[in-house]
CSV table of C-alpha atoms and ligand atoms in Angstrom, one decimal:
chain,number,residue,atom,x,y,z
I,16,UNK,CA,-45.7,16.2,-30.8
I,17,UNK,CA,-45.9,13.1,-29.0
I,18,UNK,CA,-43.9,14.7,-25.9
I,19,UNK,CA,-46.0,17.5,-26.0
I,20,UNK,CA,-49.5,15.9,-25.6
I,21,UNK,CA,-47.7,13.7,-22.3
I,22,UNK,CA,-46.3,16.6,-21.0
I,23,UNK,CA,-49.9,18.6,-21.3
I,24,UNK,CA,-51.4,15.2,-20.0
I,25,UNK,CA,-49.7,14.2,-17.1
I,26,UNK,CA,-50.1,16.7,-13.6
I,27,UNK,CA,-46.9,18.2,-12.3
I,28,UNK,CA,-46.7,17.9,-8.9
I,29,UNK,CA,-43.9,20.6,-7.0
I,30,UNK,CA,-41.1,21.9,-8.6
I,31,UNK,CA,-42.2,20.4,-11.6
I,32,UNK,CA,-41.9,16.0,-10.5
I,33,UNK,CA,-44.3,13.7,-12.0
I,34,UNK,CA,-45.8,11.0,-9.8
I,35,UNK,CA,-47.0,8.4,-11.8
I,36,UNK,CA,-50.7,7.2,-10.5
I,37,UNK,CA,-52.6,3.5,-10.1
I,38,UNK,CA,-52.9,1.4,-7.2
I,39,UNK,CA,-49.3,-0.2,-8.3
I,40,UNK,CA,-47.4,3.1,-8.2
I,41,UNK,CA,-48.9,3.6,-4.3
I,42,UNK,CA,-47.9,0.3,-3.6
I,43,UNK,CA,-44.1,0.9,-5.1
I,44,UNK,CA,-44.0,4.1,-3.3
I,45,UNK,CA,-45.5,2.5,0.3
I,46,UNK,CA,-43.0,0.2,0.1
I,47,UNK,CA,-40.1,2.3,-0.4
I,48,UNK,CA,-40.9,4.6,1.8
I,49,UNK,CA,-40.8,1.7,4.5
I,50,UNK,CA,-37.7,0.4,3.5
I,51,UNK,CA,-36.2,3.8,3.6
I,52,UNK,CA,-37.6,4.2,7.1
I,53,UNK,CA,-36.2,1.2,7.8
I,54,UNK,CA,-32.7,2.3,7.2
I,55,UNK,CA,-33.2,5.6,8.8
I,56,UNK,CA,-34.0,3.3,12.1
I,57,UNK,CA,-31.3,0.9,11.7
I,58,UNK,CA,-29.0,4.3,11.3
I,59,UNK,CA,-27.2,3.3,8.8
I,60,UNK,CA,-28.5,6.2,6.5
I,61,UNK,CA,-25.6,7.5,4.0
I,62,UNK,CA,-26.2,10.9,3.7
I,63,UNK,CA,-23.9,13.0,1.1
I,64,UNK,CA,-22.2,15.8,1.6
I,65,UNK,CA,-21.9,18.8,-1.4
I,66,UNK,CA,-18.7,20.4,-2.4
I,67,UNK,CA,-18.5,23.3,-4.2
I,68,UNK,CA,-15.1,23.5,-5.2
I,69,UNK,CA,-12.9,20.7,-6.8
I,70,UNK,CA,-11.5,17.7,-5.3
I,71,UNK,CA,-8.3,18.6,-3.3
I,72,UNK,CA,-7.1,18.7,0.5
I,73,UNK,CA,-9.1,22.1,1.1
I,74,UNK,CA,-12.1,21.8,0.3
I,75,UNK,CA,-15.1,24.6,0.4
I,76,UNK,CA,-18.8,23.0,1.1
I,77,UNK,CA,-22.0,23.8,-0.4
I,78,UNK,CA,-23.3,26.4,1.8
I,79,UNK,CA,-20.3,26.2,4.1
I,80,UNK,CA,-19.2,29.9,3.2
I,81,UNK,CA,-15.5,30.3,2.4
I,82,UNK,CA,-14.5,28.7,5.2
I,83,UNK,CA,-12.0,25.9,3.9
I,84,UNK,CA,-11.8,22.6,4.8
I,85,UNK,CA,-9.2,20.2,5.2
I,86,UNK,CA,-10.4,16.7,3.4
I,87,UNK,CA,-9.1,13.5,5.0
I,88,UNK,CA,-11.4,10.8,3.1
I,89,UNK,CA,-10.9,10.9,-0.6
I,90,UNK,CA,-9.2,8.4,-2.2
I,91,UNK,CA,-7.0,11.0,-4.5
I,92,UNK,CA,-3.8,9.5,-3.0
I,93,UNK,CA,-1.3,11.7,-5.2
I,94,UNK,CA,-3.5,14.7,-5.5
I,95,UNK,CA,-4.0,14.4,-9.0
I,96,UNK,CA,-7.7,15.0,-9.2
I,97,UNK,CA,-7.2,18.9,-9.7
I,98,UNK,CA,-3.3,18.5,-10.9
I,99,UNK,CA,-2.8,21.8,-13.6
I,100,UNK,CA,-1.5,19.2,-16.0
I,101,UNK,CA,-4.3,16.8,-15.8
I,102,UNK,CA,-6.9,19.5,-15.8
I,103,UNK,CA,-5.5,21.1,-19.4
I,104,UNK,CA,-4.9,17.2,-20.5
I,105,UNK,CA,-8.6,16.6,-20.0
I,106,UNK,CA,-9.5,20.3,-21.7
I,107,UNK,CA,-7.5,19.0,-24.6
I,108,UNK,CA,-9.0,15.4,-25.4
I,109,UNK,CA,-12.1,17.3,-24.7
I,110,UNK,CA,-11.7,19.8,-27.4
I,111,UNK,CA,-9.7,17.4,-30.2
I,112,UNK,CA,-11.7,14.4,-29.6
I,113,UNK,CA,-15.4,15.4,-29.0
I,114,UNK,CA,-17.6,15.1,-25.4
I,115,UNK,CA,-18.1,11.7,-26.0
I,116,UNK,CA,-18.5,8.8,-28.6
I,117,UNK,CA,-22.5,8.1,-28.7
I,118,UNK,CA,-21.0,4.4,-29.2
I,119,UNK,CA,-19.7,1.1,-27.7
I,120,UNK,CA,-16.2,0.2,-28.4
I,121,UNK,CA,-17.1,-2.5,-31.0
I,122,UNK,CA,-19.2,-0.3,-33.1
I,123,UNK,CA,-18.1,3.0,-33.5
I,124,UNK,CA,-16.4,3.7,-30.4
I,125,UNK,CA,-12.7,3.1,-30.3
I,126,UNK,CA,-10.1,6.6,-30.8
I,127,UNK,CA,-6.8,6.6,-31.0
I,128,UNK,CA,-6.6,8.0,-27.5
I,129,UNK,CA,-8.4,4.9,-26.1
I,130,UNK,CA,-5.7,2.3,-27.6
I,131,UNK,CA,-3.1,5.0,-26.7
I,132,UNK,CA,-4.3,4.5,-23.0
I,133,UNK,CA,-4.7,0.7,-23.3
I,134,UNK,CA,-0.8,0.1,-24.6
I,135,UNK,CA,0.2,3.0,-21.4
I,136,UNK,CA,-1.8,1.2,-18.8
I,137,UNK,CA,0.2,-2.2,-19.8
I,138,UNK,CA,3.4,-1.1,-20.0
I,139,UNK,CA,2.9,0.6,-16.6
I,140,UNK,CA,2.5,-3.0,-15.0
I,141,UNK,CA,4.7,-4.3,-17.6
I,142,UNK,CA,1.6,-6.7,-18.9
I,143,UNK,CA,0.6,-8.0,-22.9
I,144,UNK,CA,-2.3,-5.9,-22.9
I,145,UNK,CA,-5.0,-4.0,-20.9
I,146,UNK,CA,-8.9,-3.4,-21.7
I,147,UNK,CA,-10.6,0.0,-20.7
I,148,UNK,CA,-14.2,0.2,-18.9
I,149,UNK,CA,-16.2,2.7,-17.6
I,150,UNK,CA,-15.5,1.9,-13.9
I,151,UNK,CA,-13.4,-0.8,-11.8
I,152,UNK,CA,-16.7,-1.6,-11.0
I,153,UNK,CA,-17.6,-2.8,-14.4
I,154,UNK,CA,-14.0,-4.5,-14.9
I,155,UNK,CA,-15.0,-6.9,-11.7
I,156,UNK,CA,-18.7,-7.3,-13.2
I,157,UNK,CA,-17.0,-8.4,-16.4
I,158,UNK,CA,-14.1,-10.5,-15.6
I,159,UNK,CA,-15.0,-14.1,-14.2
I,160,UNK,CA,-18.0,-14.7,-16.5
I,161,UNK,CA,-16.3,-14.3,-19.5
I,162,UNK,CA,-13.2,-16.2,-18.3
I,163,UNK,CA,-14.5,-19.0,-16.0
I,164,UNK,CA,-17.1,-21.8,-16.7
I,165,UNK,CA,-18.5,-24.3,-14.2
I,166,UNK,CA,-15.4,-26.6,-15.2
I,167,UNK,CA,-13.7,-23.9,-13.1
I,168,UNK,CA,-13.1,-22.5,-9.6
I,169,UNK,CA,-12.9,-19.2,-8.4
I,170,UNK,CA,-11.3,-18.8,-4.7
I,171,UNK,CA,-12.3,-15.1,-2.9
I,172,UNK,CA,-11.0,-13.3,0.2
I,173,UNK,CA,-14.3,-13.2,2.1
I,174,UNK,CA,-13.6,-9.2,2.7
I,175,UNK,CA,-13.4,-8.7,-0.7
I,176,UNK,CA,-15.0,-5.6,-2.9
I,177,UNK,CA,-18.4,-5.6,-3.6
I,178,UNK,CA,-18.0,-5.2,-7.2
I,179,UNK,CA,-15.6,-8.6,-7.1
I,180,UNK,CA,-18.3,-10.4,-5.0
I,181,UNK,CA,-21.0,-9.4,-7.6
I,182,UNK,CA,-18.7,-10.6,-10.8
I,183,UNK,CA,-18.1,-13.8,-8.8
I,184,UNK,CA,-22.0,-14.5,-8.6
I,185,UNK,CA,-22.4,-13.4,-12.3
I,186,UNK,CA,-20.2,-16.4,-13.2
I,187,UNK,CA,-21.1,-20.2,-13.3
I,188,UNK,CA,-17.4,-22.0,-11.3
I,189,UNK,CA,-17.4,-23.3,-8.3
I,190,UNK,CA,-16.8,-20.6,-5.8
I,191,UNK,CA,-14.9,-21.1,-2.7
I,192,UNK,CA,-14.5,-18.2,-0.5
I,193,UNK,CA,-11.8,-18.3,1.9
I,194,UNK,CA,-11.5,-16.5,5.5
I,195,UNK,CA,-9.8,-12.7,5.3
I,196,UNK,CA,-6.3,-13.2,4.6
I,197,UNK,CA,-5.9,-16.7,6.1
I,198,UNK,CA,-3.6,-18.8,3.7
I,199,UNK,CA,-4.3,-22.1,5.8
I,200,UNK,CA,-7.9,-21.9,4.8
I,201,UNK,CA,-6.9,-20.4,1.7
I,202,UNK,CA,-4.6,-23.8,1.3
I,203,UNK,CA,-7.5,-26.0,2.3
I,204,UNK,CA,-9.6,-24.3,-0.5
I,205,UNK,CA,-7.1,-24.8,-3.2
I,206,UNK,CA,-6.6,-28.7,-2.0
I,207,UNK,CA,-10.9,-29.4,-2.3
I,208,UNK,CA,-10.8,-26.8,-5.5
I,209,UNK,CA,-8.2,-29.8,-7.1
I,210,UNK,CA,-10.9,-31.4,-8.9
I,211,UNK,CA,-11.5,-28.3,-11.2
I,212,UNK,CA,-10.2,-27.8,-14.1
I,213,UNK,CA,-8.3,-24.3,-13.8
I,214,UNK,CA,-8.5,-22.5,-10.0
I,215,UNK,CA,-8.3,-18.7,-9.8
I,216,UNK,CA,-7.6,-17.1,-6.2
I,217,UNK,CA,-9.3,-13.6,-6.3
I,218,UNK,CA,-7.8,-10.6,-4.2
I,219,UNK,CA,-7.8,-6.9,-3.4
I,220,UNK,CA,-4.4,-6.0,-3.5
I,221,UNK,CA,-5.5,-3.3,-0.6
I,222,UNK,CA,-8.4,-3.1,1.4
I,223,UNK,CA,-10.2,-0.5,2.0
I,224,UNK,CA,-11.8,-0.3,5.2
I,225,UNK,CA,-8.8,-1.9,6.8
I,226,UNK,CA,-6.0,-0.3,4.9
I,227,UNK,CA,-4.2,-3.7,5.1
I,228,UNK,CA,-2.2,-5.3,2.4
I,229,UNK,CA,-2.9,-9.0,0.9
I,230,UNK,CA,0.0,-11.4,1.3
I,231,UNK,CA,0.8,-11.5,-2.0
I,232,UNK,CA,3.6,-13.6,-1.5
I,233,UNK,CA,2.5,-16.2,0.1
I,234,UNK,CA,-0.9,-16.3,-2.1
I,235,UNK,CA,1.2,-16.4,-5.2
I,236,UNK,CA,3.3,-19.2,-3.5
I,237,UNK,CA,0.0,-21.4,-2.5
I,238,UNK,CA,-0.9,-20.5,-6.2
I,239,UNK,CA,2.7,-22.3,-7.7
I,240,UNK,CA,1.9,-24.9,-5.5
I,241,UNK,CA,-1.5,-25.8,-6.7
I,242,UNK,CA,-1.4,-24.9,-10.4
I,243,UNK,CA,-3.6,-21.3,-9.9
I,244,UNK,CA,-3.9,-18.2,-11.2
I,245,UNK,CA,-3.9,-15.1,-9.4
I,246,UNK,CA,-6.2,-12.0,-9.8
I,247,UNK,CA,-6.0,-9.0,-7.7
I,248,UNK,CA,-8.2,-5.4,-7.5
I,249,UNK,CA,-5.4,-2.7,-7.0
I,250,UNK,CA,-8.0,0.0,-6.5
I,251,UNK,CA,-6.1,1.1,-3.5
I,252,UNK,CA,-2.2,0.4,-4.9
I,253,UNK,CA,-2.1,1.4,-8.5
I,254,UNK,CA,0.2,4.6,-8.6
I,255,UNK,CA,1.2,4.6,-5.3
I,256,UNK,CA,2.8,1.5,-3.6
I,257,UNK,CA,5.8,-0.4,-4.3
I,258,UNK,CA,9.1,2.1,-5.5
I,259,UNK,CA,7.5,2.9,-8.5
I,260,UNK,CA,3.9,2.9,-7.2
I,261,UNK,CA,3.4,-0.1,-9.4
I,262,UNK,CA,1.2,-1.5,-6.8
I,263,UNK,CA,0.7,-4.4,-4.2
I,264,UNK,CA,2.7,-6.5,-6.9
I,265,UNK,CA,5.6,-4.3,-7.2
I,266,UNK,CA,5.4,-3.9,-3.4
I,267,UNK,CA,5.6,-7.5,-2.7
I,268,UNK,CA,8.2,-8.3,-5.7
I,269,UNK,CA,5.8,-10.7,-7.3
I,270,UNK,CA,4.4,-8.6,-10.7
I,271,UNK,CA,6.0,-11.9,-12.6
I,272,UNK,CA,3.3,-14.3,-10.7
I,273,UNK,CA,0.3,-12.5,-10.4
I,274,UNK,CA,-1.5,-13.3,-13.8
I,275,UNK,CA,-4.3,-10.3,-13.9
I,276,UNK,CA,-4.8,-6.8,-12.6
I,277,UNK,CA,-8.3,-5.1,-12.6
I,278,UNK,CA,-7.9,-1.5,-11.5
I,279,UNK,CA,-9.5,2.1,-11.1
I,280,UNK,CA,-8.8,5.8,-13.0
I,281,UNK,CA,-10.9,6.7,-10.5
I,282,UNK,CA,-8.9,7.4,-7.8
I,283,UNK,CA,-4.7,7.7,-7.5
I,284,UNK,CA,-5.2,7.9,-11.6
I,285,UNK,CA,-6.6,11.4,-12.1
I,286,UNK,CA,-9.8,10.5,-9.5
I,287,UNK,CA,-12.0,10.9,-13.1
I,288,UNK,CA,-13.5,8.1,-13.9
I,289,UNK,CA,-12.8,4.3,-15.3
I,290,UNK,CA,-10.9,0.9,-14.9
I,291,UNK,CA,-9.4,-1.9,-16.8
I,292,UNK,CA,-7.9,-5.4,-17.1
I,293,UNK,CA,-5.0,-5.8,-17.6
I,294,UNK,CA,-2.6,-9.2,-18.6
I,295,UNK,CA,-1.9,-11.8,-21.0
I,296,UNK,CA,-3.4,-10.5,-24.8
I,297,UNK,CA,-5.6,-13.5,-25.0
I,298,UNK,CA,-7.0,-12.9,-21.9
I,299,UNK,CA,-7.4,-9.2,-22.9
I,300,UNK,CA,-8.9,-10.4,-26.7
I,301,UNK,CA,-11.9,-12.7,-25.1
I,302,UNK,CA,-12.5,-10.0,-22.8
I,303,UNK,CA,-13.0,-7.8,-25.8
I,304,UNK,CA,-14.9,-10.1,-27.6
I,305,UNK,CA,-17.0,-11.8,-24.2
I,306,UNK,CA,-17.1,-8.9,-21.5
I,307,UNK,CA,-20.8,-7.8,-21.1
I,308,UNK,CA,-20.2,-4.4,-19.4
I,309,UNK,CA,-17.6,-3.7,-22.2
I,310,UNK,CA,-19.6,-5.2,-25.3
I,311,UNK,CA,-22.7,-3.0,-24.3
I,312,UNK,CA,-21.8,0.1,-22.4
I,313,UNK,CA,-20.6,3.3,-24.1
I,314,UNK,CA,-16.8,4.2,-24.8
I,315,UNK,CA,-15.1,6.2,-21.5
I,316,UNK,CA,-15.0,10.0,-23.1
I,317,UNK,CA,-12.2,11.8,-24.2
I,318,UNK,CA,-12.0,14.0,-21.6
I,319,UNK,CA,-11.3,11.2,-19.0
I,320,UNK,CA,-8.7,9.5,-21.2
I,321,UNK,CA,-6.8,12.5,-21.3
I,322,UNK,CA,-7.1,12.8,-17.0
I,323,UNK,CA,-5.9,9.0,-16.9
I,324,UNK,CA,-3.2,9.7,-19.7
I,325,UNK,CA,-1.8,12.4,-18.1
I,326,UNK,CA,-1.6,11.2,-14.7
I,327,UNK,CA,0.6,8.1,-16.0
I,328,UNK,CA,2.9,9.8,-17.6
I,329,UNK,CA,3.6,11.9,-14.6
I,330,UNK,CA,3.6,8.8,-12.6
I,331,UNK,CA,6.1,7.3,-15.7
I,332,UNK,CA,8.2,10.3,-15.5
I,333,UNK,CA,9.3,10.3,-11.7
I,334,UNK,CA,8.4,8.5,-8.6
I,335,UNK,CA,8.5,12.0,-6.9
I,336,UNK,CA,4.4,11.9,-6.0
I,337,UNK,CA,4.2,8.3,-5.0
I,338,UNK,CA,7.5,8.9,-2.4
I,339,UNK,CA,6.3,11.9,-0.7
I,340,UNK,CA,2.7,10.2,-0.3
I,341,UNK,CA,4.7,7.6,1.3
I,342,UNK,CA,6.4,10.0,3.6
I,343,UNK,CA,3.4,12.1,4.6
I,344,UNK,CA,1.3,8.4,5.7
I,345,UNK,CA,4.5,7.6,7.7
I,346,UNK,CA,4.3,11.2,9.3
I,347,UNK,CA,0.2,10.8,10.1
I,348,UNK,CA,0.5,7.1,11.6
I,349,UNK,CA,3.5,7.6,13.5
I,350,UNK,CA,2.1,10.9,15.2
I,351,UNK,CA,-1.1,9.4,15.6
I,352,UNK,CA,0.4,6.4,17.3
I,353,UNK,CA,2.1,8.3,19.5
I,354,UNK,CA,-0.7,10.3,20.5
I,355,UNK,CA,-2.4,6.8,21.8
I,356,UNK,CA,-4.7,6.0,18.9
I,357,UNK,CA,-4.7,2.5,17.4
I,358,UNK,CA,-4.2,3.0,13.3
I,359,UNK,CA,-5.3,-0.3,11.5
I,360,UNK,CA,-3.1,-1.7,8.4
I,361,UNK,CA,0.8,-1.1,7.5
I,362,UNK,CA,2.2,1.9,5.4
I,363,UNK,CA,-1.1,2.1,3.5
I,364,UNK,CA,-2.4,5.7,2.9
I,365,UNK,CA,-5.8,4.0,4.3
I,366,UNK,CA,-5.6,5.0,8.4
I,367,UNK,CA,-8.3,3.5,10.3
I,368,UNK,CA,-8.5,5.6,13.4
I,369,UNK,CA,-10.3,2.6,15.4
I,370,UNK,CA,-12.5,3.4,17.9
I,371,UNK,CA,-14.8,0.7,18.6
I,372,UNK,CA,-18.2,1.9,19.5
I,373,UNK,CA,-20.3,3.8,16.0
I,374,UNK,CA,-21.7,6.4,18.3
I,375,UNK,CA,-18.3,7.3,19.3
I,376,UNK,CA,-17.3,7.4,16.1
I,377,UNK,CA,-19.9,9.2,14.5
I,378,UNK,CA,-19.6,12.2,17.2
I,379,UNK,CA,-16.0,12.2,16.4
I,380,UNK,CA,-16.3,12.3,13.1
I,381,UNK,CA,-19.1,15.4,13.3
I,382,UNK,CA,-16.4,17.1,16.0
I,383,UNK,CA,-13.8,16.6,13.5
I,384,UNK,CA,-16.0,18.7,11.2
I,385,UNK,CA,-16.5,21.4,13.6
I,386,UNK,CA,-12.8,22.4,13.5
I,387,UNK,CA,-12.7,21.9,9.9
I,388,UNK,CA,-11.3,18.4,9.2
I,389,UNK,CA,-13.9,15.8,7.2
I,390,UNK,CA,-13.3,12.6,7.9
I,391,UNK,CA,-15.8,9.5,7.9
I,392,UNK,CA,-16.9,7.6,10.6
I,393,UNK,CA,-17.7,3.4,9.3
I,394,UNK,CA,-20.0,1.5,11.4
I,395,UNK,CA,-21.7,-1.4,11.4
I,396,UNK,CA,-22.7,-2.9,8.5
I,397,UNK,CA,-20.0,-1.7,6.2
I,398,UNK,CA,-17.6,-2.8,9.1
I,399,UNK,CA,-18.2,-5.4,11.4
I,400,UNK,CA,-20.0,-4.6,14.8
I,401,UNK,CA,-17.7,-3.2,17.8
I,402,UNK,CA,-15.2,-2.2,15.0
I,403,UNK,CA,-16.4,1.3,14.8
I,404,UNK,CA,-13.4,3.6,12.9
I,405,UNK,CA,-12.7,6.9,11.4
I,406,UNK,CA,-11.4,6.6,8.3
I,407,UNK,CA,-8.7,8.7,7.4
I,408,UNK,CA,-6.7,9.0,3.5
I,409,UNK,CA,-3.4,10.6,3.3
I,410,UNK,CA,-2.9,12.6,-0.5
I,411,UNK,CA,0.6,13.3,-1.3
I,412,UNK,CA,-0.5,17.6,-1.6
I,413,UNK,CA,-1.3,17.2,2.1
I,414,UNK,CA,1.2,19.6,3.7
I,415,UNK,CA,3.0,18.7,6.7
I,416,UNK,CA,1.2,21.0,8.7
I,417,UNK,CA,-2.5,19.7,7.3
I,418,UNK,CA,-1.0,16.3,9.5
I,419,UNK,CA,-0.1,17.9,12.2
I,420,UNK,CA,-3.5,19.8,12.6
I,421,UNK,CA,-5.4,16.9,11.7
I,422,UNK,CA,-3.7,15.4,14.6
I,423,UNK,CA,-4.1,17.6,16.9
I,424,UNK,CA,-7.7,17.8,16.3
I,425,UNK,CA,-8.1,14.1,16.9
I,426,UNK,CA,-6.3,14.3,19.8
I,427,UNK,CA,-8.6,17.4,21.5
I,428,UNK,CA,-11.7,15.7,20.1
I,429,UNK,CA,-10.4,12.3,21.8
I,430,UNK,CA,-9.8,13.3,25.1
I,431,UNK,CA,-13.6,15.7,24.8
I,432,UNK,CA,-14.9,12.2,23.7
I,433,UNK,CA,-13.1,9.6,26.2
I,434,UNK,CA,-11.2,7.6,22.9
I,435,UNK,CA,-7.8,9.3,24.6
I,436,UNK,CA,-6.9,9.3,28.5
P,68,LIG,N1,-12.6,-2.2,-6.3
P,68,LIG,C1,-12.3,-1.6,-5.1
P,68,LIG,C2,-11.3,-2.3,-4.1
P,68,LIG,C3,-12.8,-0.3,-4.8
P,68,LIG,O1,-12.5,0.3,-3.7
P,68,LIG,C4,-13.6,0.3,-5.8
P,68,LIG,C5,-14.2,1.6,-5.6
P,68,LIG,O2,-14.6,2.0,-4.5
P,68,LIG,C6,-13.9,-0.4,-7.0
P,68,LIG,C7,-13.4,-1.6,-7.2
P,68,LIG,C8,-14.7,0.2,-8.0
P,68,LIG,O3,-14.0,1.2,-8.7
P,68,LIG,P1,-14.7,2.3,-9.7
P,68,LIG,O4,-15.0,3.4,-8.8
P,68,LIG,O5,-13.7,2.5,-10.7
P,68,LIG,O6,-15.9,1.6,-10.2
């Protein structure tokens, strides 16, 4: 009744939208508009492009016709996303366990599946215990608060992901934040950090706009040598990097000294949705018991525990995937190189095509398009200035000769745009 008598009350505007009235609304939307403008002007607008057709290396676009595309920037590194077996793992959950659970975990919110998930994800990276939340995002938000206090210290790579900077400033320790990669100021941190009672160096294990790997090593040897603890985000390494795609840890032959991983379903995992913690079982217990974004958001649905579930046991099964990811990166840099473009980072799946200048880039980018190739140009600010780049991703179900025509289409638009001689 109620719903009735606002709906009756309240004038639709267009197609149906309400715009509330009062001077304070036109003051919201006055200043929204100009902050909108604002970004329009600074051109730094993130526009978003629509797919019709699911996540995979061709790709059709929302009004694009049948024409197919070749997709170069997601981050579905083994092609699982649209995998047959994922797909009917997710239709499965879906039809045995319900759409969702209307519930936090704590309540009424915890299935069999999700502590099935929980013990896989651990024994995938050989830890105590691991802690499912709706997004990596949420894992980051969730982590220091609950596990540092201002007796603490918490020491961050200054490039690090949004989501770890925002958990960071949720949290009450000392923070120290420490230049990209540098281990001499990293060592200097950890010497002033001394007075605190437990230090915890805080690392993505890749990064994405660079595609470059964190010296694990030598991080976890500072960390030995000043009584720390080591966290790292393996967004962009879980599944795919090291022999059994264990991650940066694996890679870097150090999963015995890096104390916590906080990672992503989101993306080499099935692409659906979620993250966790995972490491010692106290750690994993307070999180359960302390973790806001766990405590009081709602369970992850079935349907994207069977995705994740599925892609790990492929991934548990055979290394196959991860290898001939590997091989098809190694194919795209080394062809790129040769061509004469500078690719940022080491073996990682992340290519940087750098180009410098954001105009260049973005023209590139938009030509790129034109033959039927998206890829992303990254300017200023998500980069810093004069670092202009196209990002390219390699998936393991690109074919050798989606490579190959991806490079060759950089290297006609290149010359066109002056990046190549
Ligand atoms: N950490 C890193 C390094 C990421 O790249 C991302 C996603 O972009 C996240 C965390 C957040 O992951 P999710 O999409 O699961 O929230």
């Amino acid at each position: 009744m109620w719903l009735r008598v606002a709906a009756a009350g309240a004038g639709a505007g267009a197609g149906g939208s309400r715009a509330a009235s009062g001077a304070a609304a036109a003051q919201l939307r006055r200043r929204l508009e100009g902050e909108l403008e604002g970004i329009r002007g600074a051109g730094t607008w993130k526009s978003e492009r629509v797919i019709a057709s699911p996540q995979g290396p061709h790709l059709r676009l929302a009004g694009g016709g049948d024409a197919g595309i070749l997709n170069f920037c997601a981050n579905n590194y083994l092609g699982l996303s649209s995998h047959p077996q994922v797909i009917r793992a997710a239709v499965r959950a879906l039809e045995e366990f319900g759409a969702g659970l209307s519930s936090v975990r704590f309540i009424c919110g915890t299935q069999s599946i999700h502590k099935e998930l929980e013990e896989k994800i651990a024994r995938f990276h050989q830890r105590e215990d691991a802690i499912l939340y709706a997004s990596c995002f949420d894992a980051n938000a969730g982590i220091f608060e609950a596990l540092l206090t201002p007796e603490d210290a918490v020491l961050s790579d200054e490039l690090n992901h949004a989501s770890i900077i925002d958990g960071i400033r949720l949290c009450k320790a000392n923070k120290y934040r420490y230049k990209h990669m540098d281990m001499q100021d990293l060592e200097a941190k950890l010497q002033d950090a001394q007075k605190h009672r437990l230090r915890l160096v805080a690392t993505d294990g890749a990064f994405s706009m660079d595609g470059d790997i964190a010296p694990l090593r030598e991080i976890c040897q500072l960390a030995q040598k000043y009584d720390a603890l080591v966290f790292i985000d393996e967004c962009h390494a879980t599944g795919f990097l090291g022999p059994n795609g264990r991650g940066t840890d694996e890679l870097l032959g150090v999963m015995d000294k890096v104390t916590i991983i906080n990672s992503t379903l989101g993306k080499a995992l099935g692409g659906a949705a979620g993250g966790y913690t995972t490491g010692p079982k106290p750690l994993i217990d307070l999180l359960r018991q302390r973790s806001r974004p766990y405590l009081f958001s709602n369970s992850l649905p079935p349907a994207v525990v069977g995705c994740a579930s599925k892609a790990l046991d492929l991934l548990m099964e055979s290394n196959a995937i991860a290898q001939s990811m590997a091989a098809k990166t190694q194919r795209f840099r080394s062809k790129m190189t040769a061509a004469g473009f500078t690719i940022s980072g080491k073996d990682h799946p992340i290519c940087p095509v750098m180009l410098g200048d954001a105009r260049l880039a973005a023209v590139m980018a938009e030509d790129m398009l034109s033959r039927g190739i998206y890829v992303i140009g990254f300017s200023y600010p998500v980069v810093p200035k004069g670092k202009a780049r196209i990002r390219v991703q390699i998936s393991a179900v690109h074919s050798d000769e989606d490579i190959d025509r991806c490079v060759e289409a950089f290297t006609e638009v290149g010359r066109k745009h002056g990046a190549l001689p």
